[in-house]
Amino acid sequence: MDQNLHLWIIPLLPLAGAAINGLLGKRFPNKLVASIALFFTACSFGYVAYIAAAVFPHLAAVPHIESYGTWIQAGSFRAEFGAYLDQLSLIMILVVTGVGFLIHVYSVGYMEHEGGYYRFFSYLNLFMFFMLTLVLGNNYLLMFVGWEGVGLASYLLIGFFFRKHSAAQAGKKAFITNRVGDFGFLIGLFLIIQHWGSLQYNSVFQTVSQYGVETHAGLFTAIGICLLIGACGKSAQIPLYVWLPDAMEGPTPVSALIHAATMVTAGVYMVTRSNAIFSRSPHAMLVVACIGAATAIFAATMGITQTDIKRVLAYSTISQLGYMFLACGVGAYTAGVFHLMTHAFFKALLFLSAGSVIHAVGGEQDMRNMGGLRKYIPWTFGVMTVATFAIAGFPPLAGFFSKDEILWKVWSSESLRPVVGEGFNKFLWLVGITTAGMTSFYMFRQWFMTFFGEYRGAKHDQESDHAHGHDTHDDHGHHGAPHESPMIMIAPLVVLAILSFCGGWVGIHNKFDGFLSPVTKLQVENTPAAETTLMPHEQEKSEESGASTELILMITSVGVAILGFGAAWYLYKAHPEKPAELAKSAGGLYTTVANKYYVDEFYGATLVKPILLASTNLLWKGVDVTLIDGALNGSAAGAQETSRGVGRMQSGNIRSYAGWVAVGAAVVIGYMVYVGVGR
């Protein structure tokens, strides 16, 4: 591909929108603010669509790399301003700009009565700019700029209602937790620079291609685990997942943007982009797979007990991201990215539909105060039904294809055999299929509690949602029946429902896998060991037995989804009194799960409190106040006393001056006598 595609235009368009609204938007009417934000986002998506059309016929020529000049040069190290377009980054920018634009459209109606309207859309555009920088940069340093940028934008948007203490705290929690992960990411980048002398993708991957697969933990393992720590922060994996549920304090469109199209997908993208590194370390891949599997099932258990409609979806996101990491950990990078794409469709739809529900019932987020809403908000009910069946894995919806692909690849993979022997991938599959059943259960639990039965919220209509810290729209203060959202909010939901229904069809006959395989096979086919150890999931025992096994696993997956639906129907539709009885009989176990296993409290007692105490008593009172301030204040006081003493000599009294002259003369004479005697 010879032509210059001017890829820099894609991220700079949202940045222009952010700058205009951020600097001048306070003077603009809301309609102009929204128009600016939508215009630049739509232009970015339109240009991406044009690029996709231009690139698709020339896929053999990618990656397409553009360099705009040197950014940093120190000795032999050099980092560029540049863009890197291949199949992976093309999928990512389509998802980011496409889903991001739909969220922007929805936000126009959802945020209509909020203060700081211009600020919100400026931050939203800024988020898009940093995410596009992250996925389009041609080196790890530019990726890190975008990586930190989405962290900043998430801090601004999660804490958008900054006058509310819980929102401000949630923003800080997200920011600080991600800094922990970013420290590991930086160590990984430093190791890459130290050993390979560059952060440019083409240079790093070319160098890496000269290495074989590690037979024991070594350089690739160290780099891989350091990069994974960063991914655990951004993509909310154990142990750094705790910020994501609290991110619900931001407006609902922010939740959709973070969970579906931008920040949390960054970790999965980074691991996939770095597959040439991870695939050469079975130990690092084992860690990725284990963290993904553990996070998937751990978050799913917490989703079962949540009553806040947005928090159910938050734990669902953590769990689904675990699925993606599980796929990457067994070498099925294409399956992980496939699920990333379909998840963006149905998770954005779920969050925006939840926002429509919240809008309908006056700001209420507790599902126990909902029920029967399908009669009041039929459009929202219809689109959320599509999203619920999609995430549960029912065919022929999008989630079925991507989740089934992950479970099949986990079952058939042998990439972890050099580390843990045979059979461990079957255990990982068991964790994955159990998580699938739990996902179906808690999502249909939400569906039944929200839309079926009788409306339970009438007695709460007079209560203020401020007491619960929910989104505070002026039109949420109604005291009548729930009402459907305006069409500017419904229209994006319909588009996302269509994508959630048929978006997975691109995976039929392994078309998606074939499209992305040039990226995931990057520089590994030259390594003989890679053919047997690195990616053995691509070597089927035989075509017939593989197909029959995959069919059995697919039927099992659908059966588990149906089982989850049936359990939710029995408990929350047929016998709604049963859940309270089961919770009571479970006793402490239910309380523990409902309180999220007290992980936040554990972190608070073992990490936050000691750090605060050390910071207050040692660093602030000890070092800052006593040592630094004491030294500075003491020297200042000494200088002040000296100046006062000297000032007394300047009294304006002639006799005083004569006395001081005499004293001075005596001192001089004494000194001369002393020197003379010394000689």
XYZ file of C-alpha atoms in Angstrom:
679
model
C 0.000 0.000 0.000
C 1.902 2.987 -1.308
C -0.418 5.865 -0.567
C -0.273 7.880 2.627
C -3.568 7.410 4.419
C -3.022 10.339 6.814
C -4.012 8.240 9.802
C -3.234 11.130 12.147
C -6.570 12.656 11.145
C -8.517 9.931 12.980
C -7.487 10.826 16.573
C -7.075 14.556 15.926
C -10.716 15.052 14.931
C -12.081 14.177 18.412
C -9.246 16.210 19.944
C -10.423 19.254 17.970
C -13.938 18.754 19.305
C -12.608 18.422 22.856
C -10.553 21.614 22.509
C -13.382 23.721 21.040
C -15.949 22.647 23.618
C -13.459 22.698 26.473
C -12.200 26.227 25.766
C -15.293 27.909 24.348
C -18.217 25.636 25.139
C -19.241 27.465 28.309
C -20.482 30.318 26.092
C -22.275 27.991 23.650
C -25.873 26.769 23.870
C -26.235 23.038 24.541
C -27.299 22.283 20.980
C -24.118 23.794 19.566
C -21.973 21.916 22.107
C -23.642 18.631 21.146
C -23.353 19.403 17.436
C -19.610 20.060 17.729
C -19.008 16.855 19.693
C -21.098 14.750 17.305
C -19.666 16.342 14.167
C -16.032 15.606 14.971
C -16.798 12.088 16.243
C -18.887 11.323 13.154
C -16.108 12.638 10.898
C -13.612 10.387 12.670
C -15.870 7.351 12.197
C -16.518 8.296 8.587
C -12.805 8.568 7.867
C -12.201 5.201 9.548
C -14.882 3.666 7.322
C -13.130 5.191 4.306
C -9.788 3.787 5.481
C -11.366 0.350 5.970
C -12.694 0.432 2.416
C -9.278 1.533 1.125
C -7.310 -1.068 3.083
C -9.550 -4.120 2.681
C -8.563 -4.904 -0.913
C -4.882 -4.632 0.021
C -4.685 -6.680 3.212
C -1.550 -8.422 2.020
C 0.267 -5.068 2.175
C -0.440 -4.361 5.845
C 0.867 -3.373 8.333
C 0.734 0.132 6.929
C 3.143 2.304 8.920
C 3.264 6.081 8.773
C 5.982 8.173 10.407
C 5.511 11.853 11.151
C 8.962 12.538 12.587
C 11.182 11.754 15.550
C 9.687 12.362 18.959
C 12.477 11.262 21.322
C 16.081 10.421 20.535
C 18.682 9.516 23.148
C 21.799 7.736 21.954
C 20.712 4.793 19.843
C 17.154 4.885 21.235
C 14.559 6.557 19.042
C 10.784 6.878 19.269
C 8.618 8.303 16.517
C 5.345 10.075 16.132
C 3.691 7.578 13.835
C 0.704 5.361 13.100
C 0.460 1.590 12.678
C -2.488 0.110 10.788
C -3.087 -3.612 10.493
C -6.072 -5.917 10.904
C -6.058 -5.566 14.704
C -5.873 -1.774 14.846
C -8.475 -1.554 12.037
C -10.970 -3.556 14.108
C -10.204 -1.476 17.184
C -10.655 1.918 15.529
C -13.909 0.763 13.905
C -15.237 -0.298 17.315
C -13.975 2.793 19.147
C -15.291 5.335 16.667
C -18.493 3.460 15.744
C -19.704 2.532 19.221
C -18.264 5.787 20.592
C -20.324 7.834 18.134
C -23.539 6.015 19.109
C -22.795 6.721 22.783
C -22.283 10.392 21.940
C -25.693 10.514 20.226
C -27.358 8.862 23.211
C -25.634 11.308 25.572
C -27.268 14.294 23.865
C -30.634 13.234 25.280
C -29.427 11.629 28.493
C -27.384 14.609 29.704
C -29.811 17.269 28.448
C -30.696 18.647 31.878
C -27.275 18.275 33.515
C -24.934 21.050 34.481
C -21.479 21.088 32.907
C -22.901 19.943 29.555
C -19.966 21.392 27.588
C -17.491 19.875 30.023
C -19.038 16.420 29.647
C -18.783 16.394 25.855
C -15.278 17.817 25.948
C -14.180 14.967 28.223
C -16.010 12.423 26.053
C -14.195 13.614 22.918
C -10.911 13.628 24.839
C -11.506 10.010 25.839
C -11.924 9.114 22.162
C -8.704 10.911 21.224
C -6.587 9.071 23.787
C -8.083 5.667 22.971
C -7.448 6.172 19.271
C -3.877 7.260 20.050
C -3.445 4.073 22.077
C -4.525 1.746 19.265
C -3.022 3.654 16.317
C 0.440 4.496 17.683
C 3.323 2.700 15.955
C 5.321 2.117 19.133
C 4.853 1.201 22.779
C 5.629 4.730 23.945
C 2.732 6.218 21.992
C 0.582 3.373 23.269
C 1.592 4.415 26.779
C 0.598 8.037 26.083
C -2.861 6.869 25.091
C -2.806 4.405 27.997
C -2.272 7.203 30.505
C -4.637 9.489 28.614
C -7.620 7.157 28.941
C -6.766 6.928 32.634
C -6.973 10.710 32.898
C -10.213 10.884 30.889
C -11.784 8.144 33.002
C -10.862 10.074 36.161
C -12.551 13.189 34.797
C -15.685 11.343 33.654
C -16.156 8.959 36.587
C -15.893 11.945 38.923
C -18.029 14.150 36.653
C -20.488 14.810 39.489
C -17.534 16.035 41.557
C -19.706 17.734 44.180
C -20.866 14.269 45.210
C -18.310 12.707 47.575
C -18.825 9.134 46.325
C -18.225 10.209 42.707
C -15.065 12.121 43.576
C -13.774 9.130 45.561
C -14.594 6.726 42.710
C -12.629 8.873 40.269
C -9.615 8.883 42.571
C -9.904 5.138 43.143
C -9.864 4.437 39.411
C -6.912 6.751 38.856
C -4.767 5.426 41.720
C -5.537 1.738 41.074
C -4.486 2.150 37.467
C -1.245 3.803 38.527
C -0.346 0.558 40.315
C -0.793 -1.390 37.100
C 0.989 1.248 35.044
C 4.094 0.854 37.186
C 4.359 -2.761 36.043
C 3.728 -1.715 32.436
C 6.590 0.790 32.615
C 8.983 -1.837 33.984
C 8.064 -4.019 31.014
C 8.827 -1.171 28.601
C 12.161 -0.516 30.310
C 13.088 -4.198 29.888
C 12.183 -4.024 26.189
C 14.410 -0.955 25.758
C 17.268 -2.525 27.713
C 17.329 -5.794 25.771
C 16.070 -4.831 22.319
C 16.930 -1.137 22.155
C 13.642 0.091 20.721
C 9.922 0.482 21.375
C 8.930 0.640 17.677
C 6.634 -2.293 16.903
C 8.314 -3.267 13.654
C 11.770 -3.216 15.259
C 10.720 -5.085 18.417
C 8.773 -7.796 16.555
C 11.562 -8.281 14.034
C 14.065 -8.738 16.862
C 11.742 -11.061 18.772
C 11.317 -13.273 15.686
C 14.940 -14.387 16.119
C 14.148 -16.051 19.455
C 12.594 -19.442 20.086
C 9.997 -20.368 22.676
C 11.289 -20.276 26.256
C 11.506 -23.652 27.952
C 11.703 -21.992 31.371
C 10.878 -18.619 32.879
C 13.195 -15.984 31.459
C 13.226 -12.636 29.684
C 9.952 -13.124 27.809
C 8.248 -14.244 31.008
C 9.487 -11.195 32.917
C 8.394 -8.771 30.184
C 5.088 -10.564 29.682
C 4.159 -10.520 33.370
C 5.123 -6.837 33.713
C 2.939 -5.958 30.731
C 0.172 -8.126 32.178
C 0.226 -6.136 35.429
C -0.558 -3.031 33.394
C -3.315 -4.894 31.560
C -4.830 -6.035 34.872
C -5.205 -2.390 35.878
C -6.752 -1.140 32.645
C -8.924 -4.206 32.006
C -9.955 -4.659 35.655
C -8.561 -8.134 36.316
C -7.632 -9.682 39.663
C -6.208 -8.107 41.797
C -6.767 -4.618 40.300
C -10.442 -4.929 39.362
C -11.812 -2.990 42.359
C -12.038 0.382 40.583
C -14.496 -0.710 37.896
C -17.664 -1.303 39.980
C -17.226 2.116 41.621
C -16.890 3.674 38.159
C -20.700 3.427 38.057
C -20.714 6.777 39.874
C -20.171 8.457 36.501
C -23.089 9.193 34.172
C -24.435 6.078 32.428
C -23.033 6.987 28.950
C -19.591 7.111 30.588
C -20.117 3.600 31.934
C -21.019 2.432 28.439
C -17.962 4.092 26.884
C -15.529 2.750 29.481
C -16.969 -0.776 29.572
C -17.680 -1.307 25.897
C -15.428 0.583 23.519
C -12.485 2.199 25.259
C -10.553 1.863 28.470
C -11.160 -1.712 29.597
C -10.441 -3.110 26.129
C -6.967 -1.533 26.197
C -5.449 -4.391 28.184
C -6.775 -7.053 25.811
C -5.533 -5.026 22.847
C -2.078 -4.631 24.374
C -1.703 -8.363 25.128
C -2.844 -9.237 21.597
C -0.545 -6.627 20.050
C 2.312 -8.145 22.120
C 1.427 -11.737 21.167
C 4.889 -12.285 19.694
C 6.279 -11.743 23.217
C 3.641 -13.663 25.165
C 3.572 -16.607 22.751
C 7.254 -17.237 23.403
C 6.660 -17.676 27.124
C 4.306 -20.497 28.139
C 4.765 -19.370 31.751
C 3.500 -15.866 31.006
C 0.600 -17.296 29.007
C -0.283 -19.558 31.929
C -0.468 -16.537 34.227
C -2.669 -14.714 31.705
C -5.008 -17.709 31.391
C -5.251 -18.302 35.141
C -5.933 -14.639 35.933
C -8.554 -14.527 33.184
C -10.325 -17.680 34.361
C -10.208 -16.667 38.033
C -11.510 -13.177 37.272
C -14.292 -14.514 35.041
C -15.823 -16.793 37.661
C -15.024 -14.580 40.664
C -16.785 -11.539 39.176
C -19.705 -13.690 38.014
C -20.395 -14.810 41.585
C -20.584 -11.173 42.685
C -22.899 -10.308 39.797
C -25.435 -12.825 41.088
C -26.056 -10.908 44.329
C -26.017 -7.281 43.143
C -29.254 -5.292 43.180
C -28.009 -2.087 41.496
C -28.774 -2.463 37.788
C -25.489 -0.832 36.737
C -23.337 -2.790 39.177
C -24.654 -6.075 37.799
C -23.372 -4.937 34.412
C -20.079 -3.761 35.929
C -19.302 -7.208 37.356
C -20.480 -8.700 34.079
C -17.852 -6.600 32.274
C -15.099 -7.775 34.622
C -16.182 -11.369 34.024
C -16.358 -11.012 30.227
C -12.924 -9.397 30.175
C -11.730 -12.451 32.083
C -13.020 -14.527 29.167
C -10.919 -12.462 26.768
C -7.796 -12.890 28.892
C -8.490 -16.623 29.147
C -8.553 -16.799 25.356
C -5.295 -14.866 25.040
C -3.719 -17.081 27.696
C -4.250 -20.223 25.607
C -2.983 -18.516 22.458
C -6.454 -17.893 20.974
C -5.873 -14.178 20.456
C -8.312 -13.982 17.552
C -11.090 -15.436 19.721
C -10.321 -12.886 22.445
C -10.497 -9.961 20.006
C -13.653 -11.418 18.432
C -15.313 -11.417 21.856
C -13.965 -7.904 22.475
C -15.820 -6.738 19.366
C -19.151 -8.477 20.050
C -18.947 -7.512 23.718
C -18.614 -3.871 22.689
C -21.958 -4.145 20.894
C -24.053 -5.868 23.533
C -22.398 -4.309 26.573
C -22.842 -0.774 25.210
C -26.455 -1.726 24.525
C -26.907 -3.111 28.043
C -25.519 -0.009 29.734
C -27.406 2.441 27.555
C -30.597 0.413 28.032
C -29.985 0.476 31.775
C -29.645 4.256 31.475
C -32.989 4.330 29.680
C -34.516 2.319 32.533
C -33.024 4.703 35.092
C -34.346 7.644 33.065
C -37.806 6.011 33.004
C -38.097 5.435 36.764
C -36.816 8.780 38.019
C -33.183 7.906 38.734
C -33.792 4.684 40.660
C -31.071 2.060 40.170
C -32.197 -0.605 42.652
C -33.890 -3.420 40.728
C -35.948 -4.299 43.803
C -37.843 -1.048 43.183
C -38.537 -1.818 39.528
C -40.564 -4.577 37.870
C -43.221 -4.672 35.165
C -41.454 -2.038 33.080
C -41.948 -3.819 29.752
C -45.455 -2.301 29.637
C -44.152 1.242 30.129
C -40.947 1.237 28.063
C -41.442 -1.303 25.242
C -38.574 -0.023 23.069
C -36.099 -0.271 25.935
C -37.463 -3.702 26.856
C -37.049 -4.939 23.283
C -33.447 -3.820 22.806
C -32.349 -4.910 26.293
C -33.874 -8.318 25.605
C -31.661 -8.668 22.535
C -28.585 -7.676 24.560
C -29.450 -10.066 27.406
C -29.863 -13.060 25.087
C -26.648 -12.034 23.291
C -24.480 -11.949 26.403
C -26.041 -15.173 27.660
C -24.814 -16.929 24.521
C -28.034 -17.831 22.714
C -27.715 -18.470 18.964
C -27.762 -16.794 16.505
C -26.867 -13.638 18.464
C -23.369 -12.162 18.519
C -22.299 -13.365 21.958
C -22.954 -16.995 21.053
C -20.340 -17.045 18.294
C -17.537 -15.313 20.186
C -18.086 -17.077 23.519
C -18.394 -20.471 21.831
C -15.167 -19.767 19.937
C -13.338 -19.046 23.196
C -14.637 -22.187 24.921
C -13.688 -24.352 21.929
C -10.185 -22.894 21.716
C -9.667 -23.330 25.465
C -10.785 -26.976 25.247
C -8.643 -27.828 22.218
C -5.553 -25.803 23.099
C -2.313 -27.433 24.107
C -0.269 -24.258 24.396
C 0.070 -24.633 28.179
C 1.210 -28.255 28.051
C 4.943 -27.402 28.391
C 4.206 -25.822 31.786
C 1.318 -27.767 33.370
C 1.059 -30.929 31.318
C -2.033 -32.311 29.643
C -5.550 -31.745 30.888
C -5.207 -28.318 32.487
C -6.963 -26.677 29.549
C -9.987 -28.921 30.293
C -10.087 -27.477 33.799
C -9.975 -23.969 32.344
C -12.838 -24.923 30.013
C -14.835 -26.118 33.027
C -14.313 -22.740 34.695
C -15.362 -21.015 31.477
C -18.528 -23.073 30.966
C -19.511 -22.616 34.630
C -19.045 -18.874 34.227
C -21.233 -18.990 31.107
C -24.056 -20.567 33.109
C -23.688 -17.990 35.883
C -23.662 -15.177 33.310
C -26.921 -16.405 31.844
C -28.444 -16.654 35.321
C -27.562 -13.192 36.624
C -28.400 -11.463 33.348
C -31.860 -13.054 33.174
C -32.238 -12.330 36.888
C -31.769 -8.669 36.004
C -34.165 -9.022 33.067
C -36.956 -10.566 35.123
C -36.516 -8.213 38.094
C -36.609 -5.144 35.859
C -39.282 -5.912 33.284
C -41.625 -8.570 34.707
C -44.084 -8.769 37.569
C -45.679 -5.648 39.003
C -44.049 -2.234 39.182
C -42.638 -1.962 42.708
C -41.338 1.586 42.477
C -44.517 3.631 42.969
C -43.966 4.035 46.699
C -40.443 5.326 46.045
C -41.438 8.029 43.559
C -41.536 10.668 46.267
C -38.038 9.843 47.512
C -35.025 11.809 46.332
C -32.488 9.898 44.278
C -29.802 12.162 45.706
C -29.852 9.997 48.823
C -28.609 7.075 46.749
C -26.041 9.014 44.721
C -27.656 8.226 41.371
C -27.612 10.171 38.126
C -29.547 13.354 38.865
C -31.504 14.379 35.804
C -34.089 17.093 36.352
C -36.670 15.038 34.471
C -36.014 12.146 36.838
C -38.035 13.960 39.428
C -41.368 12.888 37.959
C -43.944 11.305 40.264
C -46.052 9.393 37.729
C -45.765 6.206 35.708
C -42.409 5.321 34.111
C -41.993 6.752 30.626
C -40.076 5.820 27.496
C -36.884 7.691 26.616
C -36.819 10.198 23.722
C -35.963 8.928 20.251
C -32.479 10.450 20.314
C -31.730 7.912 23.057
C -33.690 5.042 21.493
C -32.182 5.304 17.993
C -28.606 4.352 19.049
C -30.070 1.456 21.041
C -31.775 0.083 17.940
C -28.518 0.232 15.952
C -26.637 -1.529 18.758
C -29.416 -4.137 18.984
C -28.945 -4.932 15.292
C -25.179 -5.259 15.816
C -25.735 -7.395 18.922
C -27.974 -9.676 16.900
C -25.907 -10.181 13.758
C -22.449 -8.832 14.669
C -21.150 -12.324 15.389
C -21.965 -13.670 11.939
C -18.583 -12.449 10.684
C -17.102 -15.357 12.649
C -18.946 -18.038 10.657
C -16.560 -20.446 8.866
C -13.657 -18.901 10.813
C -13.734 -15.758 8.682
C -12.817 -13.495 11.585
C -10.014 -15.836 12.633
C -8.661 -15.812 9.101
C -8.889 -12.028 8.895
C -6.914 -11.478 12.107
C -4.480 -14.386 11.845
C -1.710 -12.370 10.099
C -1.416 -10.311 13.296
C -1.557 -13.193 15.761
C 0.926 -15.236 13.746
C 3.256 -12.244 13.541
C 6.876 -13.391 13.319
C 6.184 -16.762 14.909
C 6.012 -19.005 11.880
C 9.791 -18.700 11.510
C 10.264 -20.423 14.849
C 10.124 -24.227 14.534
C 9.156 -24.626 18.180
C 6.191 -22.365 17.654
C 4.608 -24.854 15.265
C 4.365 -27.552 17.896
C 4.337 -25.714 21.195
C 3.320 -22.139 20.494
C -0.014 -22.384 18.720
C -1.071 -26.036 18.647
C -4.746 -25.044 18.901
C -4.500 -24.474 15.146
C -3.466 -28.122 14.583
C -6.659 -30.130 14.789
C -6.310 -33.871 15.362
C -8.585 -34.490 12.430
C -11.249 -32.556 10.639
C -14.090 -34.889 11.567
C -13.281 -35.465 15.236
C -12.569 -31.775 15.721
C -15.891 -30.786 14.177
C -17.861 -33.322 16.228
C -16.161 -32.252 19.460
C -16.824 -28.606 18.697
C -20.493 -29.410 18.024
C -20.810 -31.206 21.367
C -19.174 -28.288 23.184
C -21.456 -25.843 21.371
C -24.562 -27.810 22.422
C -23.228 -27.906 25.981
C -22.681 -24.134 25.953
C -26.223 -23.460 24.721
C -27.593 -25.955 27.240
C -25.839 -24.162 30.075
C -27.284 -20.834 28.871
C -30.776 -22.368 28.827
C -30.186 -23.755 32.321
C -29.262 -20.277 33.567
C -32.410 -18.857 31.976
C -34.532 -21.555 33.583
C -33.064 -20.975 37.039
C -33.645 -17.219 36.762
C -37.217 -17.779 35.552
C -37.958 -20.146 38.442
C -36.548 -17.831 41.124
C -37.521 -14.387 39.849
C -40.628 -14.996 37.732
C -42.406 -18.128 38.892
C -41.470 -17.972 42.609
C -40.197 -14.448 43.431
C -40.305 -15.202 47.163
C -37.640 -17.918 46.823
C -34.511 -15.708 46.476
C -35.038 -14.134 49.914
C -35.468 -17.590 51.439
C -32.325 -18.892 49.752
C -30.359 -15.824 50.836
C -31.508 -16.359 54.429
C -30.605 -20.051 54.381
C -27.166 -19.273 52.884
C -26.482 -16.919 55.814
C -22.904 -15.729 56.004
C -22.004 -17.017 52.531
C -24.620 -14.818 50.886
C -23.583 -11.838 53.015
C -19.944 -12.338 52.054
C -20.702 -12.485 48.336
C -23.156 -9.560 48.537
C -20.409 -7.527 50.209
C -18.012 -8.426 47.359
C -15.985 -10.769 49.562
C -14.872 -7.734 51.594
C -11.964 -7.220 49.188
C -12.295 -3.426 49.367
C -12.254 -3.586 53.148
C -9.199 -5.872 53.043
C -7.342 -3.495 50.727
C -8.358 -0.595 52.935
C -7.017 -2.246 56.097
C -3.808 -3.720 54.656
C -2.794 -1.136 52.050
C -4.689 2.147 52.169
C -4.676 2.680 55.942
C -0.943 1.935 56.480
C -0.021 4.167 53.529
C -2.171 7.006 54.886
C -0.702 6.607 58.379
C 2.865 6.531 57.058
C 2.161 9.496 54.814
C 0.620 11.512 57.636
C 2.917 10.700 60.545
C 6.229 10.028 58.831
C 6.285 11.942 55.542
C 4.067 14.909 56.428
C 4.586 15.530 60.148
C 8.063 13.996 60.370
C 9.847 14.883 57.147
C 7.840 17.799 55.745
C 6.810 19.724 58.875
C 9.651 18.875 61.268
C 12.653 18.467 58.983
C 12.061 20.523 55.830
C 9.756 23.209 57.232
C 11.805 23.276 60.459
C 15.048 23.878 58.595
C 13.559 26.539 56.346
C 11.611 28.230 59.134
C 14.648 28.070 61.457
C 16.949 29.687 58.902
C 14.319 32.316 58.229
C 13.964 33.032 61.955
C 17.763 33.231 62.341
C 18.019 35.691 59.456
C 15.192 37.707 60.978
C 16.908 37.923 64.377
C 20.211 38.912 62.750
C 18.489 41.663 60.780
C 16.847 42.938 63.953
C 20.231 43.072 65.706
C 21.846 44.891 62.806
C 18.821 47.161 62.622
C 19.412 48.321 66.212
C 22.818 49.695 65.156
C 21.054 52.046 62.739
C 19.418 54.117 65.491
C 20.081 57.628 64.081
C 21.704 58.665 67.430
C 25.135 60.374 67.037
C 26.367 59.282 70.438
C 25.359 55.688 69.592
C 27.233 55.853 66.308
C 30.302 57.264 68.129
C 30.136 54.355 70.552
C 29.940 51.809 67.730
C 32.889 53.536 66.004
C 34.893 53.260 69.184
C 33.969 49.576 69.538
C 34.951 48.981 65.920
C 38.242 50.812 66.377
C 38.990 48.765 69.466
C 38.311 45.558 67.575
C 40.605 46.640 64.708
C 43.394 47.694 67.086
C 43.033 44.464 69.025
C 43.265 42.448 65.841
C 46.411 44.357 64.747
C 48.058 43.807 68.124
C 47.156 40.107 67.968
C 48.665 39.765 64.498
C 51.788 41.682 65.526
C 52.342 39.489 68.586
C 51.867 36.434 66.438
C 54.683 37.506 64.171
